[in-house]
CSV table of C-alpha atoms in Angstrom, one decimal:
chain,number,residue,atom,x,y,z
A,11,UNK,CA,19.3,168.8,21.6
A,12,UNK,CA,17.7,171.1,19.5
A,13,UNK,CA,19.6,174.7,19.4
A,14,UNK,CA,16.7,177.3,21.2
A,15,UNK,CA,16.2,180.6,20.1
A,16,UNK,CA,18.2,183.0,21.4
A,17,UNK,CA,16.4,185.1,24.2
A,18,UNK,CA,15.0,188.7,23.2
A,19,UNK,CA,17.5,191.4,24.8
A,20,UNK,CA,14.5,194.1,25.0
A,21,UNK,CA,12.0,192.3,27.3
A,22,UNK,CA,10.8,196.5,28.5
A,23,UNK,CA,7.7,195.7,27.0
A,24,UNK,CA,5.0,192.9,27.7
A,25,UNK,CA,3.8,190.4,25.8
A,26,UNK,CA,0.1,190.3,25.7
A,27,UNK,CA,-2.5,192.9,25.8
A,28,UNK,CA,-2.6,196.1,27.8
A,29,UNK,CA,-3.5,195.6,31.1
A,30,UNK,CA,-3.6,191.8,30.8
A,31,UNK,CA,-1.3,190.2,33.6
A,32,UNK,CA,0.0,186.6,33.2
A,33,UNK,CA,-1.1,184.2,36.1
A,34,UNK,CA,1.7,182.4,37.7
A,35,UNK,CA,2.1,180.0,40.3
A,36,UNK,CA,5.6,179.7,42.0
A,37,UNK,CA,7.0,176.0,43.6
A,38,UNK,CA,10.1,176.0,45.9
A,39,UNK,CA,10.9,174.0,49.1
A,40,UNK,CA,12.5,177.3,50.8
A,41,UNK,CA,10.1,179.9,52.1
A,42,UNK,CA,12.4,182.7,52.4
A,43,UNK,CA,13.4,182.7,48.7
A,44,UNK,CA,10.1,181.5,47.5
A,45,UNK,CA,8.7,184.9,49.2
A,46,UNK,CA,11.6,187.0,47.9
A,47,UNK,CA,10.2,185.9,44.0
A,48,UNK,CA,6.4,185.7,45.1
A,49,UNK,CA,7.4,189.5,46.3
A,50,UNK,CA,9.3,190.4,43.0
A,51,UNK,CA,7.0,188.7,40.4
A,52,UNK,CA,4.0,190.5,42.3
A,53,UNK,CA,5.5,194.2,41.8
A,54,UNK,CA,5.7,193.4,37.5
A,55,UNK,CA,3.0,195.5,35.7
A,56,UNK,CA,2.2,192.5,33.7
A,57,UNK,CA,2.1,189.4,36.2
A,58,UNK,CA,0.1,188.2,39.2
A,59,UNK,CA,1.2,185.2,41.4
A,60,UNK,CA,-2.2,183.2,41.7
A,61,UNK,CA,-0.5,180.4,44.3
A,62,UNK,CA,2.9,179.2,45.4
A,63,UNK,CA,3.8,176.0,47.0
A,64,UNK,CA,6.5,174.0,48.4
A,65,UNK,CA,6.3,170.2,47.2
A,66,UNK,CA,4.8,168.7,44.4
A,67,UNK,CA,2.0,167.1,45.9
A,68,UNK,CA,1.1,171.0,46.6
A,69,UNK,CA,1.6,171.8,43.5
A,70,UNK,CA,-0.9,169.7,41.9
A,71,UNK,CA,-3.1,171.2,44.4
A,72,UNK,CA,-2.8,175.0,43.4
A,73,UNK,CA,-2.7,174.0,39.7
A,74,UNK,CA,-6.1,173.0,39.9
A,75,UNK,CA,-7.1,175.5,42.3
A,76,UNK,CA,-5.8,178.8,40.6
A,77,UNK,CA,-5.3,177.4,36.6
A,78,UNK,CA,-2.3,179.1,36.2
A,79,UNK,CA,-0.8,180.4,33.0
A,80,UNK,CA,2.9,179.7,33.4
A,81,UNK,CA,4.7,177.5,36.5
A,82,UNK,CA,8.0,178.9,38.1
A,83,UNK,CA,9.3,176.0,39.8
A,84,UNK,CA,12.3,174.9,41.4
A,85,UNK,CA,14.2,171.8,40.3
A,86,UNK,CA,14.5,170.5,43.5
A,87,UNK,CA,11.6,169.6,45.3
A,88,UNK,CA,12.7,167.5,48.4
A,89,UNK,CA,13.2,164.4,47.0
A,90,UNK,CA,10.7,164.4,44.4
A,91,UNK,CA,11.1,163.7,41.0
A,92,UNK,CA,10.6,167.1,39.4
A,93,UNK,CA,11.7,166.4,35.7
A,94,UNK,CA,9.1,163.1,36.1
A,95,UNK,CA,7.0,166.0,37.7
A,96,UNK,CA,7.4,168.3,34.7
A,97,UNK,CA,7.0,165.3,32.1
A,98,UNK,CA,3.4,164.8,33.6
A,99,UNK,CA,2.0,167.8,34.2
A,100,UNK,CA,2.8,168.7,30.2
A,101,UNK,CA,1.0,165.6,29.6
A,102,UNK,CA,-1.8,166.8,31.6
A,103,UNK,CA,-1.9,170.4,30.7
A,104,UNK,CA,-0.4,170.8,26.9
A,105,UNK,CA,-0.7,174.6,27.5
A,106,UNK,CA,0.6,174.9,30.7
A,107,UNK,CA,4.1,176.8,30.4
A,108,UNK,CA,6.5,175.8,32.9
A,109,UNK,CA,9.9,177.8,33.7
A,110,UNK,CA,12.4,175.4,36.0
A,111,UNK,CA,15.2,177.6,37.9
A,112,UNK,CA,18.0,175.8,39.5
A,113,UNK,CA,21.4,175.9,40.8
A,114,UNK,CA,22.6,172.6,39.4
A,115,UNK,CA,25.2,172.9,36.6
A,116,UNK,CA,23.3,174.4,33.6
A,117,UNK,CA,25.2,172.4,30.7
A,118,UNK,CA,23.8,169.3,32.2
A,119,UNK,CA,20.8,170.0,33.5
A,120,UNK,CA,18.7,172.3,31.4
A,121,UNK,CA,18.7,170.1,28.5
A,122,UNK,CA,17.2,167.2,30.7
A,123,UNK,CA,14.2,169.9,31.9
A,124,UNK,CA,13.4,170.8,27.9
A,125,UNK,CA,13.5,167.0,27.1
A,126,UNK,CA,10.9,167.0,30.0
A,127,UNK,CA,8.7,169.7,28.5
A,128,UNK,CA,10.0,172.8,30.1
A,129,UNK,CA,9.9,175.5,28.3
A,130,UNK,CA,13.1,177.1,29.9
A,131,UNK,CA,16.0,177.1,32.3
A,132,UNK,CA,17.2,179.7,34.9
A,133,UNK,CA,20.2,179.6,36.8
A,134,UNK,CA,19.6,180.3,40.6
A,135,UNK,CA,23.1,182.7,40.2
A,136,UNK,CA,21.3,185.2,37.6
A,137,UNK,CA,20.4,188.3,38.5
A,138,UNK,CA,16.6,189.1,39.2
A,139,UNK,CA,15.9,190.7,36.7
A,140,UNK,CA,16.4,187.9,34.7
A,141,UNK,CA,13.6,186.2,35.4
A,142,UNK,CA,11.7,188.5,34.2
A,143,UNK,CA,13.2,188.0,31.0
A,144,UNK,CA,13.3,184.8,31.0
A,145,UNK,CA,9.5,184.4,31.9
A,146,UNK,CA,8.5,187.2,29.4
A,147,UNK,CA,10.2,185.4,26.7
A,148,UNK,CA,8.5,181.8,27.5
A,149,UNK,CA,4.8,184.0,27.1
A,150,UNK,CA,6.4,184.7,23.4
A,151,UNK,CA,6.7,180.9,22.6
A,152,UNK,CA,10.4,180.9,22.9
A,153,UNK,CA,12.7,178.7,24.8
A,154,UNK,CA,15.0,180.0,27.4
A,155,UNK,CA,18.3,179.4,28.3
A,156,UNK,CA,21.4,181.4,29.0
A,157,UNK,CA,23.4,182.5,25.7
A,158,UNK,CA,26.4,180.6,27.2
A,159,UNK,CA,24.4,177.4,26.7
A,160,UNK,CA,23.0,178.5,23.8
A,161,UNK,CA,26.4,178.7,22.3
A,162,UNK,CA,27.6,175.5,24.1
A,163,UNK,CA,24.9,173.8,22.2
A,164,UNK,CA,25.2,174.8,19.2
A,165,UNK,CA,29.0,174.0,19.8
A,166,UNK,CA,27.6,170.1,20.8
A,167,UNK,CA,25.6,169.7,17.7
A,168,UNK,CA,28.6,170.3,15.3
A,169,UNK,CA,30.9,167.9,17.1
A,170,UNK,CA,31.3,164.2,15.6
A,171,UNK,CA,30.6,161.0,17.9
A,172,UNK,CA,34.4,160.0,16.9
A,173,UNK,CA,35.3,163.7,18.9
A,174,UNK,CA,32.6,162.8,21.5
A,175,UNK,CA,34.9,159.6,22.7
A,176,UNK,CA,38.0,161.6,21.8
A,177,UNK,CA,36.9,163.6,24.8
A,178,UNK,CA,36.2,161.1,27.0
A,179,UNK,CA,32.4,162.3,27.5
A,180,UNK,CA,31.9,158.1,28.2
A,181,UNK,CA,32.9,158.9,32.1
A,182,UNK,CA,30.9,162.2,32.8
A,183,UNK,CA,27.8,162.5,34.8
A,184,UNK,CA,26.1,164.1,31.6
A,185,UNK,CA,25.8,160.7,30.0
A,186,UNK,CA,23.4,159.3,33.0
A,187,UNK,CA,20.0,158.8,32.5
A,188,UNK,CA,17.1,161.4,34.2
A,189,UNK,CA,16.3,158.5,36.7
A,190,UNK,CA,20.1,157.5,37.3
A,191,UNK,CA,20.6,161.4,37.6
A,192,UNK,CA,18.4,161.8,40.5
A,193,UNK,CA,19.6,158.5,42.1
A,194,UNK,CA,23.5,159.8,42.0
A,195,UNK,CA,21.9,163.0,43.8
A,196,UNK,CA,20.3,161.1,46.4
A,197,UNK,CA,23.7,159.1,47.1
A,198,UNK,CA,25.3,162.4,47.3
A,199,UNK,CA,23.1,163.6,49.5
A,200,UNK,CA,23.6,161.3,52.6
A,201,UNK,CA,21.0,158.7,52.0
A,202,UNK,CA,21.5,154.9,51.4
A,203,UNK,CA,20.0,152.4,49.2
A,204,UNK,CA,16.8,151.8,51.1
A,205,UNK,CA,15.7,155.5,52.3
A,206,UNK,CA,15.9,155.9,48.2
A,207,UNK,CA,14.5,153.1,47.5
A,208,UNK,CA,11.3,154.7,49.9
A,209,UNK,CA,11.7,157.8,48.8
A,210,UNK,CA,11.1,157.2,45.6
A,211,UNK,CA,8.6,154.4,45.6
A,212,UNK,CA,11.2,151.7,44.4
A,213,UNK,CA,12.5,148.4,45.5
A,214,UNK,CA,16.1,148.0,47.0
A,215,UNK,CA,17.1,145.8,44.3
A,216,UNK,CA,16.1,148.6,41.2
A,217,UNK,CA,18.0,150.9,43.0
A,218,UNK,CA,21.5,148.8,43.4
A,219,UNK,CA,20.7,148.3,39.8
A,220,UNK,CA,20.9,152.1,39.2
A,221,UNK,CA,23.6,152.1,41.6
A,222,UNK,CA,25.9,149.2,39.2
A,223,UNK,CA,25.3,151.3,36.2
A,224,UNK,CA,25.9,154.7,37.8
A,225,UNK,CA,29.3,152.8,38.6
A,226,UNK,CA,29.5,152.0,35.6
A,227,UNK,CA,28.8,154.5,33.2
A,228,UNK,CA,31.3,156.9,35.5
A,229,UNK,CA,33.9,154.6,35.4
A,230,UNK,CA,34.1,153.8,39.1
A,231,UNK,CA,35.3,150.3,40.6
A,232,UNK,CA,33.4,150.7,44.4
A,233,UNK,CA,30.5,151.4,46.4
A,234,UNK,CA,32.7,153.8,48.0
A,235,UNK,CA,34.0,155.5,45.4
A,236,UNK,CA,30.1,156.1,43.8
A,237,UNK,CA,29.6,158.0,47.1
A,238,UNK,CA,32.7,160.5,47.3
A,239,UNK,CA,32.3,161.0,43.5
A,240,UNK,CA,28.3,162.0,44.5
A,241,UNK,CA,29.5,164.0,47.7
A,242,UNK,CA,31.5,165.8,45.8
A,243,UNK,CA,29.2,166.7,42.8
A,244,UNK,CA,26.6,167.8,45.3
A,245,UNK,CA,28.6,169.9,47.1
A,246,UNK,CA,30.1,171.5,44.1
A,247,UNK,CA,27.1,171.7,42.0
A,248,UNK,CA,25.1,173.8,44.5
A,249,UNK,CA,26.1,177.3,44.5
A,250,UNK,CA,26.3,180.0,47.2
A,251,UNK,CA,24.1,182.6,46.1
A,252,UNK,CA,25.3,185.7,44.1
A,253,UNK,CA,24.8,189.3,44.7
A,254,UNK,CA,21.8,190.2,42.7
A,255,UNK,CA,20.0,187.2,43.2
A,256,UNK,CA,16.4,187.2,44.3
A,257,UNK,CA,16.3,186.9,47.9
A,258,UNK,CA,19.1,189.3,49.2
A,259,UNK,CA,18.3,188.0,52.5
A,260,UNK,CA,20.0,184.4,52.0
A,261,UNK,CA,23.4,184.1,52.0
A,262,UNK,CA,23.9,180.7,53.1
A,263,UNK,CA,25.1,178.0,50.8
A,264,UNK,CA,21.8,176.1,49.4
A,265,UNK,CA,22.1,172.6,51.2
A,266,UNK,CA,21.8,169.2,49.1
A,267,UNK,CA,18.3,167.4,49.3
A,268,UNK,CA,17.2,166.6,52.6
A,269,UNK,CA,16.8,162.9,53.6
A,270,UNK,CA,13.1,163.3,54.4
């Protein structure tokens, strides 16, 4: 992974001309924190939200209805492929600038987004004002992501293959791939082999496939075990929401996908 840039600390004043406001369309499942950043993004001197939506199909939609500037989206998108989602739409529209926000783990997760064309990744946890930052940043042609990771990467790229196995990275979820990744979520989240295998458009057999080499790359010897070891990622991967955040009015722990 290339090491990004690290993000400006004085983000007071906009990029852009005077008066010009940045057109951006917002994406998330959850209408109560989708209206807390619609609200938020709409009181900046220097943005307008042309659109939001709450699934990718709906997405498309308001793309080519309002031609945003920049897309705010969430990473998870019922159980949509949103990196696959992110991967086309830069292949569709090279100018488009895309911000992903998220609560799962940052380290594993916001590389995967930039190798999909975003050009940054929030945490869900961050303060609000952060976003801001982060999206005022992006207009400037930087990449964001938190200084943390920033430093965590840099870390990564000095770090010999012979340390890699040292480690024992050959058993983390890091190492499977973007399709394997959203497969293990799925698993996690409650569904079996064929409700995946529908709701992503798959046969029953490439999913037990993906299944055999999620086993496999995590070390694990049973179905059974591939679906605690998932259980247990979601439910530590999605975070309660901090004080600060965006939407002060939810508190309640962000639930995995929904089998839909």
């Amino acid at each position: 992974m290339e090491i990004p840039k690290a993000h400006a600390t004085d983000s007071s004043v906009p990029p852009g001309k005077r008066g010009a406001k940045t057109r951006i369309l917002v994406v998330d499942e959850h209408p109560l924190l989708r209206h807390g950043i619609v609200t938020y993004l709409s009181a900046q001197p220097d943005m307008i939200v042309c659109g939001e939506a709450d699934c990718i199909p709906g997405a498309r939609s308001k793309i080519a209805e309002c031609k945003p500037q920049l897309l705010l989206t969430a990473l998870r998108l019922g159980t949509g492929d949103s990196l696959e989602f992110v991967k086309a739409l830069k292949a569709e529209y090279p100018s488009l600038l895309i911000l992903v926000y998220s609560a799962f783990e940052e380290a594993i997760f916001a590389e995967r987004a930039l190798r999909a064309g975003a050009n940054g990744y929030l945490m869900k946890k961050a303060v609000k004002e952060e976003m801001v930052t982060a999206i005022r940043d992006v207009l400037r042609g930087q990449i964001y992501v938190s200084r943390d990771l920033a430093m965590r990467a840099f870390q990564k790229s000095i770090e010999t293959r012979s340390q890699d196995r040292l480690l024992g990275r050959v058993t983390h979820v890091e190492n499977l791939s973007d399709r394997e990744m959203h497969v293990f979520q799925l698993i996690g989240s409650g569904l079996g082999t064929k409700k995946i295998a529908h709701a992503l458009n798959l046969s029953v057999k490439t999913i037990e496939t993906h299944r055999e080499n999620i086993k496999r790359k995590l070390g694990l010897n049973s179905g059974r075990q591939l679906v605690d070891r998932a259980i247990k990622y979601v439910e530590e991967t999605f975070l309660p929401l901090q004080k600060g955040e965006i939407s002060g009015a939810r508190k309640k722990k962000v639930v995995p996908f929904r089998a839909a």
